[in-house]
Amino acid sequence: MSPSQDVPNDDAIKTMKLYTHVERIQREVKSRFGSEAIDPIALSEIDCMHYEGNDAIEDVIQAINLNSSSKVLDVGSGFGGVARVLSAQSKCTTVAMELQSDIHNCAEDLTKRCNLSDLVKHVEGDVLNYDLSKLGDGPSTFDGLVSFLVFLHIPDKLSLLNSCANMLKAGGTLFVEDYYRRSSFTDAELESLSTDVFCQDLPTQDEYIAALESAGFDNIQFIDKTKEWATFVKGRLAKFEGNKESFISSHGEPTYASLHYFYKSVVTLFVGGNLGGVRIIASKKES
Ligand SMILES: C[S@@+](CC[C@H](N)C(=O)[O-])C[C@H]1O[C@@H](n2cnc3c(N)ncnc32)[C@H](O)[C@@H]1O
């Protein structure tokens, strides 16, 4: 696959049904909060696409030791939930980078509604080729780079990790949650990963660690999360099914069917035992 084919684009990534029917978020926000200012913690029940909710974000704050002087890049920020909770809780400044324009626009609007625009800046772009000068400063400016369930969309891990290293200060911390390959996938799993999760290839643990080292990271922690995430995605599906009638009355049957298909596909993948979940914490080498 050529590097240009590796880069996801707005249309191709929409085979993943989590990224369709985006208007469900605004509808849910309107029904829960009306036109009032919104508390980002309350909003996080609606806007986060990662696993284990705000506990995972608290872990980032501890791991990077974030405070009001810290600057963080959230790669693949989705609806902006992670960035808003990071900044609301630690007072750090966060740049939230998102590829898909409809999701980016929604995220920016939600940040305004939370009165967090001073701390959270949204940029639309691709981490593989984002022009850092657009941020008003050059490379190597971030104390931390966080990315939840985004790297799985990008097969060329070395290019991706090189880009990440380029954005971090020397000694800065990378905090990533991602999928990896525990053992060979079946044909059905490969098809589901490709179409339902927009994931064309996944590294093994050894391949992942080798790419991190090549990109200039050390102090690498590769923390297996497979068991916890399998439990989490099963619980997410059960909760969604339990709320079926209310969800359909708010958002309609097609939106329910679409999200249900996605949640079920992810459960099937984790139950298969070949898909792994990982939290990676690493430092950019000092020199
Ligand atoms: C599963 S969502 C997670 C969103 C967010 N991190 C969260 O946890 O709520 C992955 C997001 O990564 C974005 N993404 C995928 N490839 C990207 C890229 N090359 N550059 C920037 N964002 C990307 C997708 O558009 C999507 O919104």
Short mmCIF file of C-alpha atoms and ligand atoms in Angstrom, two decimals:
data_model
loop_
_atom_site.label_atom_id
_atom_site.label_comp_id
_atom_site.label_asym_id
_atom_site.label_seq_id
_atom_site.Cartn_x
_atom_site.Cartn_y
_atom_site.Cartn_z
CA MET A 1 0.00 0.00 0.00
CA SER A 2 1.42 3.43 -0.92
CA PRO A 3 1.69 6.09 1.80
CA SER A 4 -1.06 8.20 0.19
CA GLN A 5 -3.44 5.23 0.35
CA ASP A 6 -2.59 4.89 4.03
CA VAL A 7 -4.14 8.25 4.83
CA PRO A 8 -7.79 8.02 5.81
CA ASN A 9 -10.13 10.55 4.28
CA ASP A 10 -13.54 11.80 5.27
CA ASP A 11 -15.49 9.51 2.96
CA ALA A 12 -13.61 6.24 3.38
CA ILE A 13 -13.66 6.35 7.17
CA LYS A 14 -17.46 6.64 7.18
CA THR A 15 -17.75 2.87 6.60
CA MET A 16 -17.34 2.85 10.38
CA LYS A 17 -20.88 3.44 11.61
CA LEU A 18 -19.79 5.19 14.82
CA TYR A 19 -18.91 8.15 12.55
CA THR A 20 -22.29 8.40 10.81
CA HIS A 21 -25.50 10.04 12.09
CA VAL A 22 -23.30 12.64 13.79
CA GLU A 23 -26.33 14.86 14.38
CA ARG A 24 -27.34 12.45 17.18
CA ILE A 25 -24.84 14.24 19.41
CA GLN A 26 -26.34 17.72 18.91
CA ARG A 27 -29.85 16.27 19.33
CA GLU A 28 -28.86 14.59 22.60
CA VAL A 29 -27.15 17.76 23.85
CA LYS A 30 -30.27 19.82 23.06
CA SER A 31 -32.53 17.38 24.84
CA ARG A 32 -30.33 17.13 27.97
CA PHE A 33 -28.98 20.68 28.28
CA GLY A 34 -31.28 22.93 26.21
CA SER A 35 -29.43 26.15 25.50
CA GLU A 36 -27.74 26.40 28.92
CA ALA A 37 -23.95 26.39 29.38
CA ILE A 38 -22.74 22.81 29.70
CA ASP A 39 -20.57 21.10 32.31
CA PRO A 40 -17.92 19.13 30.37
CA ILE A 41 -18.06 16.29 32.90
CA ALA A 42 -21.81 15.89 32.42
CA LEU A 43 -21.31 16.17 28.65
CA SER A 44 -18.76 13.35 28.70
CA GLU A 45 -21.61 10.84 29.05
CA ILE A 46 -22.53 11.76 25.48
CA ASP A 47 -19.41 12.84 23.62
CA CYS A 48 -16.68 10.28 24.39
CA MET A 49 -15.90 7.45 21.97
CA HIS A 50 -13.13 5.82 24.01
CA TYR A 51 -13.30 3.15 26.71
CA GLU A 52 -13.57 3.42 30.50
CA GLY A 53 -14.79 7.03 30.49
CA ASN A 54 -13.21 9.74 32.59
CA ASP A 55 -11.11 7.27 34.61
CA ALA A 56 -8.89 6.90 31.53
CA ILE A 57 -8.58 10.69 31.28
CA GLU A 58 -7.65 10.98 34.97
CA ASP A 59 -4.87 8.46 34.25
CA VAL A 60 -3.54 10.78 31.50
CA ILE A 61 -3.52 13.75 33.90
CA GLN A 62 -1.50 11.72 36.44
CA ALA A 63 0.86 10.14 33.87
CA ILE A 64 1.78 13.43 32.18
CA ASN A 65 1.53 15.39 35.44
CA LEU A 66 -0.65 18.02 33.77
CA ASN A 67 -1.22 21.47 35.23
CA SER A 68 -2.00 24.98 34.04
CA SER A 69 1.41 25.38 32.39
CA SER A 70 1.15 22.16 30.35
CA LYS A 71 0.39 22.01 26.63
CA VAL A 72 -1.16 18.83 25.24
CA LEU A 73 -2.03 17.63 21.75
CA ASP A 74 -5.08 15.34 21.51
CA VAL A 75 -4.73 13.47 18.21
CA GLY A 76 -8.02 12.27 16.71
CA SER A 77 -10.04 14.24 19.23
CA GLY A 78 -13.46 13.22 17.92
CA PHE A 79 -16.27 15.25 19.52
CA GLY A 80 -13.68 16.82 21.84
CA GLY A 81 -14.69 15.08 25.05
CA VAL A 82 -11.20 13.98 26.03
CA ALA A 83 -9.69 17.42 25.37
CA ARG A 84 -12.39 19.23 27.34
CA VAL A 85 -12.14 16.94 30.39
CA LEU A 86 -8.32 17.11 30.31
CA SER A 87 -8.38 20.92 30.31
CA ALA A 88 -11.34 21.32 32.67
CA GLN A 89 -9.74 19.05 35.29
CA SER A 90 -6.07 20.05 35.02
CA LYS A 91 -6.31 23.57 33.49
CA CYS A 92 -3.81 22.53 30.82
CA THR A 93 -4.04 23.95 27.30
CA THR A 94 -5.14 21.35 24.76
CA VAL A 95 -5.01 21.37 20.97
CA ALA A 96 -7.68 18.98 19.71
CA MET A 97 -6.83 17.69 16.22
CA GLU A 98 -9.59 15.93 14.27
CA LEU A 99 -9.69 14.59 10.70
CA GLN A 100 -13.42 14.59 9.93
CA SER A 101 -14.95 18.03 9.38
CA ASP A 102 -18.47 17.26 10.61
CA ILE A 103 -17.08 15.84 13.86
CA HIS A 104 -14.54 18.68 14.20
CA ASN A 105 -17.29 21.32 13.74
CA CYS A 106 -19.50 19.65 16.33
CA ALA A 107 -16.55 19.43 18.76
CA GLU A 108 -15.71 23.11 18.40
CA ASP A 109 -19.31 24.08 19.02
CA LEU A 110 -19.50 21.89 22.16
CA THR A 111 -16.32 23.47 23.54
CA LYS A 112 -17.89 26.93 23.13
CA ARG A 113 -20.99 25.68 24.95
CA CYS A 114 -18.72 24.54 27.82
CA ASN A 115 -16.99 27.95 27.94
CA LEU A 116 -13.66 26.21 27.43
CA SER A 117 -12.49 27.87 24.21
CA ASP A 118 -9.66 29.64 26.06
CA LEU A 119 -8.12 26.30 27.04
CA VAL A 120 -9.15 24.00 24.18
CA LYS A 121 -8.28 24.94 20.60
CA HIS A 122 -9.75 22.79 17.81
CA VAL A 123 -7.90 22.18 14.55
CA GLU A 124 -9.10 20.17 11.58
CA GLY A 125 -6.41 18.02 10.01
CA ASP A 126 -4.56 14.79 9.55
CA VAL A 127 -1.86 13.96 12.10
CA LEU A 128 0.30 12.48 9.34
CA ASN A 129 0.75 15.77 7.52
CA TYR A 130 -0.49 18.60 9.74
CA ASP A 131 1.40 21.86 9.21
CA LEU A 132 2.39 22.78 12.78
CA SER A 133 3.11 26.38 11.78
CA LYS A 134 -0.68 26.80 11.55
CA LEU A 135 -0.74 26.50 15.34
CA GLY A 136 1.40 29.59 15.65
CA ASP A 137 4.44 27.69 16.84
CA GLY A 138 6.79 25.14 15.41
CA PRO A 139 7.49 21.48 16.09
CA SER A 140 8.46 20.03 19.46
CA THR A 141 6.17 22.22 21.51
CA PHE A 142 3.87 19.79 23.32
CA ASP A 143 4.51 18.40 26.82
CA GLY A 144 2.15 15.54 26.15
CA LEU A 145 0.42 13.83 23.25
CA VAL A 146 -2.72 11.82 23.97
CA SER A 147 -4.61 9.71 21.47
CA PHE A 148 -7.51 7.37 22.26
CA LEU A 149 -8.56 4.75 19.68
CA VAL A 150 -7.20 6.65 16.68
CA PHE A 151 -3.92 4.97 15.73
CA LEU A 152 -5.82 1.82 14.71
CA HIS A 153 -7.05 3.81 11.69
CA ILE A 154 -3.48 4.48 10.51
CA PRO A 155 -1.57 1.41 9.23
CA ASP A 156 1.81 3.08 8.81
CA LYS A 157 2.75 3.21 12.51
CA LEU A 158 6.31 4.36 11.91
CA SER A 159 5.26 7.48 9.94
CA LEU A 160 2.59 8.14 12.53
CA LEU A 161 4.97 7.80 15.48
CA ASN A 162 7.58 9.94 13.71
CA SER A 163 4.94 12.68 13.34
CA CYS A 164 4.05 12.34 17.01
CA ALA A 165 7.70 12.52 18.08
CA ASN A 166 8.12 15.64 15.95
CA MET A 167 5.32 17.38 17.84
CA LEU A 168 6.51 16.50 21.35
CA LYS A 169 9.20 18.29 23.37
CA ALA A 170 12.24 16.17 24.26
CA GLY A 171 11.22 14.26 27.38
CA GLY A 172 7.52 14.78 26.53
CA THR A 173 5.03 11.97 27.17
CA LEU A 174 3.07 9.92 24.65
CA PHE A 175 -0.16 8.38 26.04
CA VAL A 176 -1.98 6.19 23.53
CA GLU A 177 -4.85 3.73 23.73
CA ASP A 178 -5.06 1.48 20.70
CA TYR A 179 -5.69 -1.97 19.25
CA TYR A 180 -3.00 -4.53 18.46
CA ARG A 181 -2.78 -8.04 17.01
CA ARG A 182 -2.46 -10.75 19.68
CA SER A 183 -2.67 -13.56 17.12
CA SER A 184 -3.65 -14.05 13.47
CA PHE A 185 -7.08 -12.79 12.52
CA THR A 186 -9.66 -14.90 10.69
CA ASP A 187 -10.85 -13.75 7.25
CA ALA A 188 -14.14 -12.62 8.82
CA GLU A 189 -12.24 -10.61 11.44
CA LEU A 190 -10.04 -8.99 8.80
CA GLU A 191 -13.15 -7.99 6.85
CA SER A 192 -14.87 -6.61 9.95
CA LEU A 193 -11.76 -4.72 11.05
CA SER A 194 -11.39 -3.21 7.60
CA THR A 195 -15.02 -2.20 7.05
CA ASP A 196 -16.64 -1.86 10.47
CA VAL A 197 -13.66 -0.35 12.32
CA PHE A 198 -11.76 1.18 9.39
CA CYS A 199 -8.64 -0.65 10.47
CA GLN A 200 -6.49 -2.04 7.64
CA ASP A 201 -3.60 -3.50 9.62
CA LEU A 202 -2.53 -3.93 13.22
CA PRO A 203 0.95 -4.54 14.66
CA THR A 204 1.87 -7.23 17.15
CA GLN A 205 3.25 -6.12 20.52
CA ASP A 206 6.84 -6.62 19.30
CA GLU A 207 6.21 -4.72 16.05
CA TYR A 208 4.58 -1.86 17.97
CA ILE A 209 7.47 -1.56 20.43
CA ALA A 210 10.02 -1.68 17.58
CA ALA A 211 8.20 1.18 15.79
CA LEU A 212 8.12 3.23 19.02
CA GLU A 213 11.87 2.74 19.51
CA SER A 214 12.62 3.61 15.86
CA ALA A 215 10.62 6.82 16.21
CA GLY A 216 12.74 7.87 19.20
CA PHE A 217 10.65 6.86 22.22
CA ASP A 218 11.97 5.21 25.37
CA ASN A 219 10.65 4.26 28.85
CA ILE A 220 8.00 2.36 26.88
CA GLN A 221 5.16 0.80 28.88
CA PHE A 222 2.95 -1.55 26.85
CA ILE A 223 -0.01 -2.22 29.14
CA ASP A 224 -2.44 -4.88 27.97
CA LYS A 225 -6.07 -3.77 28.31
CA THR A 226 -7.75 -6.59 26.38
CA LYS A 227 -9.66 -8.10 29.28
CA GLU A 228 -10.91 -4.77 30.65
CA TRP A 229 -11.94 -3.52 27.21
CA ALA A 230 -13.74 -6.75 26.33
CA THR A 231 -15.78 -6.26 29.51
CA PHE A 232 -16.30 -2.59 28.71
CA VAL A 233 -17.55 -3.12 25.13
CA LYS A 234 -19.92 -5.90 26.24
CA GLY A 235 -21.34 -3.56 28.91
CA ARG A 236 -21.66 -0.76 26.37
CA LEU A 237 -23.66 -3.00 24.03
CA ALA A 238 -25.92 -4.26 26.83
CA LYS A 239 -26.60 -0.71 28.03
CA PHE A 240 -27.36 0.43 24.48
CA GLU A 241 -29.77 -2.47 23.92
CA GLY A 242 -31.43 -1.80 27.29
CA ASN A 243 -32.08 1.79 26.21
CA LYS A 244 -33.40 0.81 22.76
CA GLU A 245 -36.92 2.28 22.92
CA SER A 246 -35.85 5.60 24.33
CA PHE A 247 -32.94 5.86 21.85
CA ILE A 248 -35.22 5.13 18.89
CA SER A 249 -37.79 7.65 20.04
CA SER A 250 -35.07 10.34 20.21
CA HIS A 251 -32.95 9.44 17.17
CA GLY A 252 -34.95 7.02 14.99
CA GLU A 253 -34.51 3.39 13.99
CA PRO A 254 -31.73 3.86 11.34
CA THR A 255 -29.44 5.57 13.84
CA TYR A 256 -30.12 2.84 16.42
CA ALA A 257 -29.48 0.07 13.87
CA SER A 258 -26.27 1.70 12.71
CA LEU A 259 -24.75 2.16 16.17
CA HIS A 260 -26.00 -1.24 17.31
CA TYR A 261 -24.23 -2.85 14.37
CA PHE A 262 -21.00 -1.07 15.30
CA TYR A 263 -21.13 -1.91 19.02
CA LYS A 264 -21.92 -5.56 18.21
CA SER A 265 -19.08 -5.83 15.69
CA VAL A 266 -16.58 -4.60 18.28
CA VAL A 267 -17.83 -7.11 20.86
CA THR A 268 -17.46 -9.93 18.31
CA LEU A 269 -13.89 -8.86 17.60
CA PHE A 270 -12.88 -8.79 21.26
CA VAL A 271 -14.65 -12.09 22.01
CA GLY A 272 -12.66 -13.69 19.15
CA GLY A 273 -9.50 -13.35 21.24
CA ASN A 274 -7.17 -12.25 18.43
CA LEU A 275 -7.75 -8.53 18.92
CA GLY A 276 -5.86 -6.89 21.74
CA GLY A 277 -6.27 -3.57 23.50
CA VAL A 278 -3.27 -1.64 24.74
CA ARG A 279 -2.36 1.49 26.66
CA ILE A 280 1.07 2.79 25.68
CA ILE A 281 2.95 5.31 27.79
CA ALA A 282 6.37 6.39 26.52
CA SER A 283 8.76 9.34 26.58
CA LYS A 284 10.38 11.12 23.68
CA LYS A 285 14.13 10.60 24.12
CA GLU A 286 15.98 13.61 25.50
CA SER A 287 18.49 13.57 22.64
C1 LIG B 1 -12.74 6.28 17.91
S1 LIG B 1 -12.65 8.00 17.59
C2 LIG B 1 -12.02 8.54 19.15
C3 LIG B 1 -12.26 10.00 19.39
C4 LIG B 1 -11.70 10.53 20.70
N1 LIG B 1 -10.28 10.27 20.81
C5 LIG B 1 -12.43 9.93 21.86
O1 LIG B 1 -11.84 9.07 22.51
O2 LIG B 1 -13.58 10.29 22.11
C6 LIG B 1 -11.21 8.21 16.50
C7 LIG B 1 -11.14 9.61 15.88
O3 LIG B 1 -9.86 9.73 15.22
C8 LIG B 1 -10.03 10.51 14.05
N2 LIG B 1 -8.92 10.26 13.12
C9 LIG B 1 -8.71 9.14 12.38
N3 LIG B 1 -7.60 9.27 11.63
C10 LIG B 1 -7.07 10.49 11.91
C11 LIG B 1 -5.94 11.21 11.43
N4 LIG B 1 -5.13 10.69 10.51
N5 LIG B 1 -5.70 12.45 11.94
C12 LIG B 1 -6.54 13.00 12.86
N6 LIG B 1 -7.64 12.36 13.33
C13 LIG B 1 -7.91 11.13 12.87
C14 LIG B 1 -11.38 10.03 13.53
O4 LIG B 1 -11.94 10.93 12.62
C15 LIG B 1 -12.19 9.88 14.82
O5 LIG B 1 -12.91 11.03 15.15
#
